[in-house]
Coordinates of C-alpha atoms in Angstrom, one line a residue:
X1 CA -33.3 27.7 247.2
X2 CA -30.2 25.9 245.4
X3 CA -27.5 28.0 244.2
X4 CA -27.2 27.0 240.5
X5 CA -24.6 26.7 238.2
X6 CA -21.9 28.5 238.3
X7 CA -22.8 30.3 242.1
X8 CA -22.6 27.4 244.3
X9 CA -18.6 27.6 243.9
X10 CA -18.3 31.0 244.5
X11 CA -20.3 31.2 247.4
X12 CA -18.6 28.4 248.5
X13 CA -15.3 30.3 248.4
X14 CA -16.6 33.3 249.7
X15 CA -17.9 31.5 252.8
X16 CA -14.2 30.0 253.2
X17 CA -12.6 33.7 253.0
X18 CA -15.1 35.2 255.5
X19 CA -15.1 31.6 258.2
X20 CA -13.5 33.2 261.1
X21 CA -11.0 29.7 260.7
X22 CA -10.4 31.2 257.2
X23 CA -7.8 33.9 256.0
X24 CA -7.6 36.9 258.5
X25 CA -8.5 39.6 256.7
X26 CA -8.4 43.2 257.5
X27 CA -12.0 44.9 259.0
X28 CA -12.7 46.9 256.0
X29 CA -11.9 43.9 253.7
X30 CA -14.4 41.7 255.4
X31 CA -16.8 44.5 255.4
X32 CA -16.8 44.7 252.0
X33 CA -16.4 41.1 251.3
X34 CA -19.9 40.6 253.3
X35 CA -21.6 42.4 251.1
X36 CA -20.2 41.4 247.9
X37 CA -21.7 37.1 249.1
X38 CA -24.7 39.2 249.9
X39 CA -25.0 40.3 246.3
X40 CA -24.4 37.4 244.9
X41 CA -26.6 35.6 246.7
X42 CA -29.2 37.6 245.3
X43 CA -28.1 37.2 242.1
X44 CA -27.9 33.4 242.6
X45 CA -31.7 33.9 243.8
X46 CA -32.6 35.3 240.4
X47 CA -30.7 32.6 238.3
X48 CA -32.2 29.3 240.5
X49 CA -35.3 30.9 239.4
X50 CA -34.8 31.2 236.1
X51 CA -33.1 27.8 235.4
X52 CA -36.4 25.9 236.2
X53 CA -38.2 27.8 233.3
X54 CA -38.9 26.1 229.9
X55 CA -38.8 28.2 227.2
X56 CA -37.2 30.9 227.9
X57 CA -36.9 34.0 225.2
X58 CA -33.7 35.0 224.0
X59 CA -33.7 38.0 226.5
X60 CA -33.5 35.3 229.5
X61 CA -30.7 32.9 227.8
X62 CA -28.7 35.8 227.2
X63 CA -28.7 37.5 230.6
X64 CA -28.3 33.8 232.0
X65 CA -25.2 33.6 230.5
X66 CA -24.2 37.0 231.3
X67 CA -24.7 36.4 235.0
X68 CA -22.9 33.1 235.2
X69 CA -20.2 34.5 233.2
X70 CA -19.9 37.1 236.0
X71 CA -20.0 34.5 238.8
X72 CA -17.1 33.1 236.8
X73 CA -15.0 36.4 237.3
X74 CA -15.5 36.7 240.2
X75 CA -14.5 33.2 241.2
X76 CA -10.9 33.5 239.5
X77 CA -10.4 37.0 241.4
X78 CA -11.3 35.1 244.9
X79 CA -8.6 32.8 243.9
X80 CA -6.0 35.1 243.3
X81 CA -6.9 36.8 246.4
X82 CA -6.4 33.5 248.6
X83 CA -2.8 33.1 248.6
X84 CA -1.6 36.3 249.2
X85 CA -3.6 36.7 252.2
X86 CA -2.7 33.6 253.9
X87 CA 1.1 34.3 252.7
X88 CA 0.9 37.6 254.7
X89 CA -0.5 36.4 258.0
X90 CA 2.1 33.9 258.1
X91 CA 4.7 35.8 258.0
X92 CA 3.5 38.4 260.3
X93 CA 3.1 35.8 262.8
X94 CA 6.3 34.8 262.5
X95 CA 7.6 38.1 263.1
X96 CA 5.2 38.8 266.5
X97 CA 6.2 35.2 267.9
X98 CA 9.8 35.7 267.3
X99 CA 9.8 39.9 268.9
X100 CA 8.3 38.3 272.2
X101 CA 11.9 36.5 272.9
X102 CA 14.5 38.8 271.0
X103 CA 15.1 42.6 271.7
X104 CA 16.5 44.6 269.4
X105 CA 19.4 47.0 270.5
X106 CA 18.2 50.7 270.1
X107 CA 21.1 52.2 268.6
X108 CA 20.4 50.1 265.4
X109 CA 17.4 52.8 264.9
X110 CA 19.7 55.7 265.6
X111 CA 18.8 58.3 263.1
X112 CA 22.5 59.6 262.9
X113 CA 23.1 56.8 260.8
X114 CA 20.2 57.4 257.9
X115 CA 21.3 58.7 254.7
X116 CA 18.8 61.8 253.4
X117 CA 16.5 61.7 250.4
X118 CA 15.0 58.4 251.4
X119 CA 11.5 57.8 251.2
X120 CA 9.8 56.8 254.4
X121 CA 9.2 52.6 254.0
X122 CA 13.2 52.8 252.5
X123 CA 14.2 54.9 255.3
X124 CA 13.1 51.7 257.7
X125 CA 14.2 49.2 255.8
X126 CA 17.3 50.7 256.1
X127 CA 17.4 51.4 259.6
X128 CA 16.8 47.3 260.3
X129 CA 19.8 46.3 258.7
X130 CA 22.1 44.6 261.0
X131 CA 25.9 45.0 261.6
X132 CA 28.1 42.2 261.4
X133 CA 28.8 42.0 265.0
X134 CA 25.6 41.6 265.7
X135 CA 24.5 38.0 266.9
X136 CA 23.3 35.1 264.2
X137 CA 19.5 35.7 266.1
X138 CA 19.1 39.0 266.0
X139 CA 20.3 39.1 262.5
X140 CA 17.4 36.8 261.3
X141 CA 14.8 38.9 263.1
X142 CA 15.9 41.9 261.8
X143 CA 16.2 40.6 257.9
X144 CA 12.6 39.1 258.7
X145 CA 10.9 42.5 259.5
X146 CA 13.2 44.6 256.6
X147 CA 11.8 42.2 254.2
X148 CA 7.8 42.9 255.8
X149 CA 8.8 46.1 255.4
X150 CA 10.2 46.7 252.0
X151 CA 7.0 44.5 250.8
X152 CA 4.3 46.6 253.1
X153 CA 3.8 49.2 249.8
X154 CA 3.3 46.2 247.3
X155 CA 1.0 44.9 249.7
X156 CA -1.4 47.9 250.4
X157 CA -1.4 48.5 246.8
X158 CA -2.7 44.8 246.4
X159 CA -5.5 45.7 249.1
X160 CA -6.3 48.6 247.2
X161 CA -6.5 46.5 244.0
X162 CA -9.1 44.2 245.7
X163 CA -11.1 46.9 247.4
X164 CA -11.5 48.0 243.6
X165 CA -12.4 45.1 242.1
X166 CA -15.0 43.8 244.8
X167 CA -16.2 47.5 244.2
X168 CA -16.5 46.6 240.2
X169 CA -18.1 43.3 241.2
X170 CA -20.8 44.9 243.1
X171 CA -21.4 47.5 240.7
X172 CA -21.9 44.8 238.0
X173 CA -24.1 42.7 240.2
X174 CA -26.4 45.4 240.6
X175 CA -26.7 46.2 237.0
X176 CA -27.0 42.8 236.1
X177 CA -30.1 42.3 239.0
X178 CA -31.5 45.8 237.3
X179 CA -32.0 44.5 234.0
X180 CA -33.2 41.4 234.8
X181 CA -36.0 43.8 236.5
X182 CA -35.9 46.4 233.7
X183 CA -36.4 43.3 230.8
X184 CA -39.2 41.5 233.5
X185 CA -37.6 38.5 233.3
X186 CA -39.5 37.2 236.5
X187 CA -42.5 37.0 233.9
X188 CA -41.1 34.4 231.9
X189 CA -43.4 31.3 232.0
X190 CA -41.8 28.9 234.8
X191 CA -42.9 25.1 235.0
X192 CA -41.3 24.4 238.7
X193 CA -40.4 20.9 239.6
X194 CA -39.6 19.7 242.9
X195 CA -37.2 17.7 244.2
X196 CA -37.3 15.3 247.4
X197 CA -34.0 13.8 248.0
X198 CA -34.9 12.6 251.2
X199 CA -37.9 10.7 250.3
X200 CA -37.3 9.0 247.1
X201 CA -36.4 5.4 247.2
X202 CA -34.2 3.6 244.9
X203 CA -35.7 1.4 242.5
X204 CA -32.8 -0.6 241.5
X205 CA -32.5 -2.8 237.9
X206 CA -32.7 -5.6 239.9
X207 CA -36.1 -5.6 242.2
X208 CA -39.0 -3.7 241.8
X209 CA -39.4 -2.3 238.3
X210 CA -37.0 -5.0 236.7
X211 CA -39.5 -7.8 237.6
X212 CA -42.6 -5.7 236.1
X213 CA -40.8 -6.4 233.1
X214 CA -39.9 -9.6 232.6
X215 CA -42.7 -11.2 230.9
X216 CA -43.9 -14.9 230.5
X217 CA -41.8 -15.4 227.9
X218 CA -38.1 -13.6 229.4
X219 CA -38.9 -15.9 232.7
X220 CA -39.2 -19.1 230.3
X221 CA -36.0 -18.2 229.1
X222 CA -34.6 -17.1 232.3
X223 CA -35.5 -21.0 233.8
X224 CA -34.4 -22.2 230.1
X225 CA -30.5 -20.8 231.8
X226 CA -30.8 -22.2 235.1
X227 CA -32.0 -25.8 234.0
X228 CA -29.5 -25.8 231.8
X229 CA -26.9 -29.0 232.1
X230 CA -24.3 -28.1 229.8
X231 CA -21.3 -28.1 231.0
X232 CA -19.5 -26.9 227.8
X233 CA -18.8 -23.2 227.4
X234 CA -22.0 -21.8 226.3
X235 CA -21.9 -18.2 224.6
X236 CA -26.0 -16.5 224.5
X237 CA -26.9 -13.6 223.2
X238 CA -29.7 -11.5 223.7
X239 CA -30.8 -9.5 220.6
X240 CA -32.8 -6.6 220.2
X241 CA -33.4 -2.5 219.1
X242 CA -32.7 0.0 221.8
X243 CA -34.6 0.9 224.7
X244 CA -36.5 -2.8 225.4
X245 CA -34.5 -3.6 228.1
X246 CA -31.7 -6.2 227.3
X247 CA -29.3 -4.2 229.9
X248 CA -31.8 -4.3 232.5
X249 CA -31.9 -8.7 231.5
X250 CA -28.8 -8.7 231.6
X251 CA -28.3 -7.6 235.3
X252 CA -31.3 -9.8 236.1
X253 CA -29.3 -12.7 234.9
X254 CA -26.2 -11.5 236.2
X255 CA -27.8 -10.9 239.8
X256 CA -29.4 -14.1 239.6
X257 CA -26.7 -16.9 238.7
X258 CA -23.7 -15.0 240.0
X259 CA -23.0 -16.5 242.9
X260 CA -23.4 -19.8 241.3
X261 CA -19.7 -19.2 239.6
X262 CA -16.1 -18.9 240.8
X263 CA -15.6 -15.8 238.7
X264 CA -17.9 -12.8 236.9
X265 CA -18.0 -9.7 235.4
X266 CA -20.1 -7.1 233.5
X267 CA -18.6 -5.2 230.8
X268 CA -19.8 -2.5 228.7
X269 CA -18.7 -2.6 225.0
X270 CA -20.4 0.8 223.2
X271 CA -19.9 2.2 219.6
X272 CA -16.3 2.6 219.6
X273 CA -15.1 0.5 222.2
X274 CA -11.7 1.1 223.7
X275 CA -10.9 -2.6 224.1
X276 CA -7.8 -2.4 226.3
X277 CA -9.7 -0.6 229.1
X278 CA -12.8 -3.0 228.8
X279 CA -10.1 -5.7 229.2
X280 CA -8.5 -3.9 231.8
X281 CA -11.9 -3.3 233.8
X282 CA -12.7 -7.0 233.1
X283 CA -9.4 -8.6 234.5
X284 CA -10.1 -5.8 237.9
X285 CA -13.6 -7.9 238.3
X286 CA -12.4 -11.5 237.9
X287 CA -9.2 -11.6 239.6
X288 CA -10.2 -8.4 242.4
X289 CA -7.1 -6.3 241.6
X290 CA -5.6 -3.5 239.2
X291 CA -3.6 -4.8 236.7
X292 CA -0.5 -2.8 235.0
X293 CA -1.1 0.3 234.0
X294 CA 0.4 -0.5 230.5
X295 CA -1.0 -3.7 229.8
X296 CA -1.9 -4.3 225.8
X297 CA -4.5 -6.3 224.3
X298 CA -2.5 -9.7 224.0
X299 CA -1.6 -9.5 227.5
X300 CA -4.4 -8.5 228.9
X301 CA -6.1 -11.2 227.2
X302 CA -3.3 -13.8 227.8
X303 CA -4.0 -12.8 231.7
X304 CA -7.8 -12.8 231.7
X305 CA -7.7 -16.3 230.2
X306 CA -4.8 -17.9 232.5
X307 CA -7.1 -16.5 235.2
X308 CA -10.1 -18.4 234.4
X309 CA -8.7 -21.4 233.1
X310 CA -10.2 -24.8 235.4
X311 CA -12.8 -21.9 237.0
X312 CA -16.8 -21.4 236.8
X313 CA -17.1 -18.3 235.2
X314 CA -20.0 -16.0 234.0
X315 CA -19.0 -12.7 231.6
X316 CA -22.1 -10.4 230.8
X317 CA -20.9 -8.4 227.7
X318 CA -23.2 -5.8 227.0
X319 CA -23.8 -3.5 224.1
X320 CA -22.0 -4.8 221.6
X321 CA -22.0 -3.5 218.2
X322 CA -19.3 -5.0 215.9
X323 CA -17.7 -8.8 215.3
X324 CA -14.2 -7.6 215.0
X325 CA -14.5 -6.1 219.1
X326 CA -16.1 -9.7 219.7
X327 CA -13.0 -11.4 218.0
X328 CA -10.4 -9.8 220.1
X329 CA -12.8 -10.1 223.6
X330 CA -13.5 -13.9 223.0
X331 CA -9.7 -14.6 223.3
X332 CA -9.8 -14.3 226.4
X333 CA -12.3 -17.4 227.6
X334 CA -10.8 -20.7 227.8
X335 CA -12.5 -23.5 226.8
X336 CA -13.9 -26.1 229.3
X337 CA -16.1 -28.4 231.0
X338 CA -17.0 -26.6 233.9
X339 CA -20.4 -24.8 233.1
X340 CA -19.2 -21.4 232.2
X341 CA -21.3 -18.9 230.4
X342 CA -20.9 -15.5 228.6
X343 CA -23.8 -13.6 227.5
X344 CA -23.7 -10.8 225.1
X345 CA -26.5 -7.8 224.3
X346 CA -26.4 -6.2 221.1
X347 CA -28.6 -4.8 218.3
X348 CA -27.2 -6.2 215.1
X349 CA -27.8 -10.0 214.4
X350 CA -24.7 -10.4 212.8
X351 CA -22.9 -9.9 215.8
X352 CA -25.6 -11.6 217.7
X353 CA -24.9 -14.8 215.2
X354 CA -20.9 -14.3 214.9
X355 CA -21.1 -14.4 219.2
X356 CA -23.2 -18.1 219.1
X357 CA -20.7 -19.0 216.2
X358 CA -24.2 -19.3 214.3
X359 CA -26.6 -21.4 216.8
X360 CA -29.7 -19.4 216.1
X361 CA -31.2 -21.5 219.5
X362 CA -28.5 -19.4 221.4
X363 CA -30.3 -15.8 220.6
X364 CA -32.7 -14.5 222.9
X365 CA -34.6 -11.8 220.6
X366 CA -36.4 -9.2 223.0
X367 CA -40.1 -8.0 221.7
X368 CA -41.8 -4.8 222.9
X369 CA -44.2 -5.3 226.4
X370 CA -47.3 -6.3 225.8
X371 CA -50.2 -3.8 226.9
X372 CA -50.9 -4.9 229.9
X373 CA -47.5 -5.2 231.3
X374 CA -46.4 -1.7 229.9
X375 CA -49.6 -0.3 232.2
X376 CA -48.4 -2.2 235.1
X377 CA -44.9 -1.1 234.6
X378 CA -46.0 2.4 234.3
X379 CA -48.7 2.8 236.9
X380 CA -46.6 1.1 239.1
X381 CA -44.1 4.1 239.2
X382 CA -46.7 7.1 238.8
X383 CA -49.5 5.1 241.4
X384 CA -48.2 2.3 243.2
X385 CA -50.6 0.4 242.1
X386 CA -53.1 0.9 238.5
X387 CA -56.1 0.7 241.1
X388 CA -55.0 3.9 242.7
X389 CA -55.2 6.1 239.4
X390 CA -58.1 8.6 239.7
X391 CA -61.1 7.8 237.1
X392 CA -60.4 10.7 235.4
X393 CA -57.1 10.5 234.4
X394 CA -57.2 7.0 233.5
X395 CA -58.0 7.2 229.7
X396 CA -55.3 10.0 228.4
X397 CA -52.5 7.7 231.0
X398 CA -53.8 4.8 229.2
X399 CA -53.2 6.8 226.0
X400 CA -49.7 7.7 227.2
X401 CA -48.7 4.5 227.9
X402 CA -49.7 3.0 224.2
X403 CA -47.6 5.7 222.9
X404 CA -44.3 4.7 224.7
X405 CA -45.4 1.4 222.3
X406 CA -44.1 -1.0 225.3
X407 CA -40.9 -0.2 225.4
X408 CA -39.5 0.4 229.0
X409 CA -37.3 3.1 228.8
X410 CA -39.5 5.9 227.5
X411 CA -42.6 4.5 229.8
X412 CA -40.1 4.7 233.1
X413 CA -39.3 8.4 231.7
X414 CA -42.3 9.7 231.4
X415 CA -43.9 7.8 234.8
X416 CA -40.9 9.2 236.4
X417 CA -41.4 12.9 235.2
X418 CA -44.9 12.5 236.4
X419 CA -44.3 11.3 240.0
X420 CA -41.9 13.9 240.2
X421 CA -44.5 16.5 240.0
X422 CA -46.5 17.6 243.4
X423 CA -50.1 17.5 241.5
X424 CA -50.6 15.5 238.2
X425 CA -53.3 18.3 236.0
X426 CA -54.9 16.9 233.3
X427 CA -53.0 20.0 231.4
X428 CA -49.3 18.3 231.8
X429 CA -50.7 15.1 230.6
X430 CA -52.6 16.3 227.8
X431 CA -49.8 18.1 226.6
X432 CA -47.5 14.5 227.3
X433 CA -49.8 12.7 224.7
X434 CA -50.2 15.7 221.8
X435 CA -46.0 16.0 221.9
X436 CA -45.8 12.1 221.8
X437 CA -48.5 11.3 219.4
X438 CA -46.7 14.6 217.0
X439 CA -43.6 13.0 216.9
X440 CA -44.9 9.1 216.2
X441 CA -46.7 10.4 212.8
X442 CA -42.4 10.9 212.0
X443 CA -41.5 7.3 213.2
X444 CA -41.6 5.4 216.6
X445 CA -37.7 6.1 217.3
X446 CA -38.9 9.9 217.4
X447 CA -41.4 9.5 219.8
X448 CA -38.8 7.5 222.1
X449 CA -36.8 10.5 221.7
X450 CA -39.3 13.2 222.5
X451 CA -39.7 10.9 225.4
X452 CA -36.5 11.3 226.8
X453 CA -36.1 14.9 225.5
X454 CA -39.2 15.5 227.8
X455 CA -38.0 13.9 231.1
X456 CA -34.8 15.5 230.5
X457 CA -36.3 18.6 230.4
X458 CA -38.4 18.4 233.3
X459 CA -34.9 17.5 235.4
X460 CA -34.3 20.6 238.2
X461 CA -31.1 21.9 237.1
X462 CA -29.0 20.8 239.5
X463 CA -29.9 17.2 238.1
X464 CA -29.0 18.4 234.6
X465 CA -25.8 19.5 235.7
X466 CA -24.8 16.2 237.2
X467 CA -26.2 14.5 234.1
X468 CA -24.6 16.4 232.1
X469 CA -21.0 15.9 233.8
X470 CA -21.1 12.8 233.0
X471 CA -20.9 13.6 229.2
X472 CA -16.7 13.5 230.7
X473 CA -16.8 10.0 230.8
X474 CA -16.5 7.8 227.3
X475 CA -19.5 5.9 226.0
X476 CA -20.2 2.9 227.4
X477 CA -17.5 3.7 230.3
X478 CA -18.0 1.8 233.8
X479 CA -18.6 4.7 236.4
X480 CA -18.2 4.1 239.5
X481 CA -20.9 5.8 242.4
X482 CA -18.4 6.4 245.2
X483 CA -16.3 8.2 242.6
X484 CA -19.0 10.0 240.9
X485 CA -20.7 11.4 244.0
X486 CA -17.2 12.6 245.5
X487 CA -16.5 14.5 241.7
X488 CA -19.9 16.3 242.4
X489 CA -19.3 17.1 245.8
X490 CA -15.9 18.5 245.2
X491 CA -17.0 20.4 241.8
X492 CA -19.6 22.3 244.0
X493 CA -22.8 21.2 242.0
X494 CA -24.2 19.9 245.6
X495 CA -25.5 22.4 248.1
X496 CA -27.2 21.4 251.8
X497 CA -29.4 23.4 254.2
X498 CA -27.5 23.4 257.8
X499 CA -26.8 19.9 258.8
X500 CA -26.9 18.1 255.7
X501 CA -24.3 15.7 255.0
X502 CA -23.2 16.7 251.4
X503 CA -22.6 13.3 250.1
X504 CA -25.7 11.7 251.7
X505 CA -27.7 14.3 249.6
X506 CA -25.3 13.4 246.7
X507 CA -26.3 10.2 246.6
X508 CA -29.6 11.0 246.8
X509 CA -29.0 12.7 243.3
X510 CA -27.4 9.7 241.6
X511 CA -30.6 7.7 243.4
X512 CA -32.7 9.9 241.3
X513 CA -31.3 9.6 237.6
X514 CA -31.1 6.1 238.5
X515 CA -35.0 6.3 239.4
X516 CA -36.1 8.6 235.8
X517 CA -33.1 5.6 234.1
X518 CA -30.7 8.7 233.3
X519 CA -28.3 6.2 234.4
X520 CA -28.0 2.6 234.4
X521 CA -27.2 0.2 237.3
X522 CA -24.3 -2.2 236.3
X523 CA -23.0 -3.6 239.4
X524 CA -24.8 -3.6 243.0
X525 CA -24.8 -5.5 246.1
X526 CA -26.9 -7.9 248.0
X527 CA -28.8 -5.2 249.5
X528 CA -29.4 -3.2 245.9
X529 CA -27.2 -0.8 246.7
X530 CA -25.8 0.6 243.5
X531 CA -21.7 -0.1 242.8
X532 CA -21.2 1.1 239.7
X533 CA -23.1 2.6 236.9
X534 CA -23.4 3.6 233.1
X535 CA -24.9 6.1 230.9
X536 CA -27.6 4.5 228.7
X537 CA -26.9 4.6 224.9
X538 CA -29.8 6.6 223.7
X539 CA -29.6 8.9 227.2
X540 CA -26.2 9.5 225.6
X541 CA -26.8 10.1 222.1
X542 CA -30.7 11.7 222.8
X543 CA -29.7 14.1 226.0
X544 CA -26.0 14.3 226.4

């Protein structure tokens, strides 16, 4: 089983202590140390358990947050405990390698020469010190032991303190796995989910699902872009509420004409857009390289645009919200004859009009999926194929899918949380259709967020926690999947079996809130392997 939250660290850190290649500890200390991992592995046991419930009862959450709390202590006294340790053995090798080469005269430890009253520890210490006429080596060694030696009580007090503490630690483990058996906590109602790293496949924006759904009428505009002549800068936009795909167009179009220009990029704009990093991270895409770290608008702008100028450029500018951002990012495309284009996605027709400085025949205006594409985007995911739904199921998934009211996000989420299940029971999706049909009586953006609120629910936690690291990262912020799977990694949120490469099976996470559209592709390669990535805007405002 995972370790969950808040374990996976610990454990981690435990192993390191007790790796024979890790800190050499005393016998007793490693006896003890054993037992405490073994402890909290059982307590880790209990929590992994617990975190793929829904609805847990008060009693749960609280001794949830107890335990983790714990696992917290104890992780801040294993740090403290490092140092010292290692600090120790170095010295005292020191000290061994050094007494193979050098001896020590024996009158230095005549006892004619110690003072009385002294304690035993001072009495030594004393002893070591060296006369002047001693030689410049000796001298060294001896300081070098005398200073072992005054710290040896400091440093069987510390082992005392840690003995006593690992003691605590254990104690509260055990009370902490008794009242999870005292309050029956193992009777709480568990939905399980599993989770196949290995075997899921990448469905990326650009293949599979992304052609499912472009209709007749996205491909006639799609065609409209690649007959086009013009060789003026064109500026399109494609306009349209959240969650009916304009993203997932927009790398369509960008995968598709790319390599037809000398230069591209695809920014992300958001809410409040920071507009000195989005013309940072667009100057990094068209000219390959980093540009100064303290770069300001005008310049960046001034750079962007001598860049381009006499080039073939495509810009994908997504998710724009306000004229005044568009103002400051249009500065930077020259004007030309060469056949550039910049396309923009955004949900207010104002900024849709300001963006085509008012040529209505420039908007592209994106309309729900029709019924029968919505079903073929959604059996596609949960059957491979709407042939291979069983007979019985096919009216109340047929029911589901006129609820998500054809638009793709909430249809991939709730294909996705059923495929991720190891038997679909008519009990899961009759449940599906009473919580989305409840929430539509309120108004159709309600039932796209129960939607989402149900697939992010349904997430194993280790998935959640991933997600929900993410929340670090601004709205609308370009994320990059090398970075991203080496934050997890080092953050301890990915545990293997034996012989698991940790990143391989990080990736296979980020594959899988790419597959349920927890996050969105932005930049791939030829081969759809993800680049870089984004958190969707009503993933961000709905689950994060």
């Amino acid at each position: 089983m995972e370790a969950p939250f808040g374990m996976g660290s610990l454990l981690g850190k435990l192993g390191m202590l007790l790796a024979p290649q890790g800190c050499r500890l005393p016998s007793r200390f490693k006896d003890r140390m054993h037992l405490l991992k073994e402890d909290v592995e059982d307590l880790s046991e209990y929590l992994a358990e617990m975190a793929e419930a829904e609805d847990l009862p008060l009693t749960a959450k609280r001794w949830m947050k107890e335990a983790r709390e714990l696992a917290y202590d104890i992780e801040d006294n294993m740090d403290m405990c490092v140092q010292p340790a290692r600090a120790s053995i170095n010295t005292t090798r020191f000290i061994c390698k050094i007494r193979r080469h050098v001896k020590i005269p024996k009158r230095l430890f005549s006892k004619r020469r110690l003072p009385k009253g002294l304690k035993w520890h001072k009495q030594i210490a004393y002893i070591a010190q060296v006369p002047a006429e001693h030689s410049g080596k000796i001298r060294s060694v001896c300081k070098a032991i005398r200073v072992v030696i005054i710290r040896l009580p400091k440093r069987l007090k510390w082992y005392k303190h840690i003995m006593e503490l690992i003691s605590d630690f254990r104690m509260y483990i055990q009370e902490a796995i008794e009242r999870h058996e005292r309050y029956e906590l193992h009777r709480c109602s568990t939905f399980r989910r599993r989770f196949l790293p290995a075997d899921r496949t990448l469905l990326t924006a650009y293949g599979g699902i992304a052609d499912m759904v472009i209709d007749d009428r996205v491909s006639e505009f799609i065609d409209s872009l690649d007959n086009d002549g013009d060789q003026q800068l064109k500026v399109v936009s494609v306009l349209g509420p959240g969650c009916l795909g304009k993203t997932a167009l927009a790398q369509v179009l960008y995968n598709k004409f790319g390599g037809q220009f000398d230069c591209t990029a695809f920014v992300r704009v958001s809410k409040r857009p920071d507009v000195v990093r989005l013309l940072r991270e667009m100057l990094m895409q068209v000219q390959g390289q980093q540009p100064t770290e303290y770069s300001k608008e005008l310049e960046l702008a001034y750079s962007i645009r001598e860049h381009l100028q006499d080039k073939r450029y495509l810009i994908i500018i997504d998710d724009i919200w306000t004229a005044s951002a568009w103002d400051i990012i249009s500065d930077a495309f020259p004007k030309g004859n060469h056949g550039s284009r910049v396309i923009t996605t955004t949900q207010m027709e104002e900024v849709a009009l300001t963006c085509c400085c008012y040529h209505s025949e420039h908007i592209f205006e994106m309309r729900p999926l029709d019924h029968d594409h919505s079903r073929k985007l959604f059996f596609s995911i949960l059957f491979g194929s709407e042939s291979d739904c069983p007979k019985e199921l096919k009216e109340v998934t047929n029911k589901i899918v006129e609820l998500c009211g054809g638009l793709p996000l909430p249809t991939i989420s709730i294909a996705s949380l059923l495929s991720s299940q190891p038997v679909i029971k008519m009990d899961l999706l009759t449940y599906l259709c009473d919580s989305l049909s409840s929430c539509l009586w309120i108004s159709p953006s309600e039932g796209t967020r129960q939607a989402l609120n149900l697939s992010y629910n349904n997430l194993p936690h280790y998935l959640k926690i991933c997600l929900l690291c993410l929340n670090m990262y601004p709205e609308g912020h370009t994320i990059w999947k090398d970075d991203l799977v080496k934050q997890w990694v080092a953050e301890g949120f990915i545990h293997t079996t034996e012989g698991q490469d940790m990143e391989k099976v990080a990736a296979s996470y980020f594959n899988e809130l790419i597959n349920r559209r927890f996050i969105q592709t932005l930049c791939s390669k030829y081969n759809n392997e993800v680049l870089s990535c984004t958190v969707p805007t009503e993933i961000f405002k709905n689950c994060m």
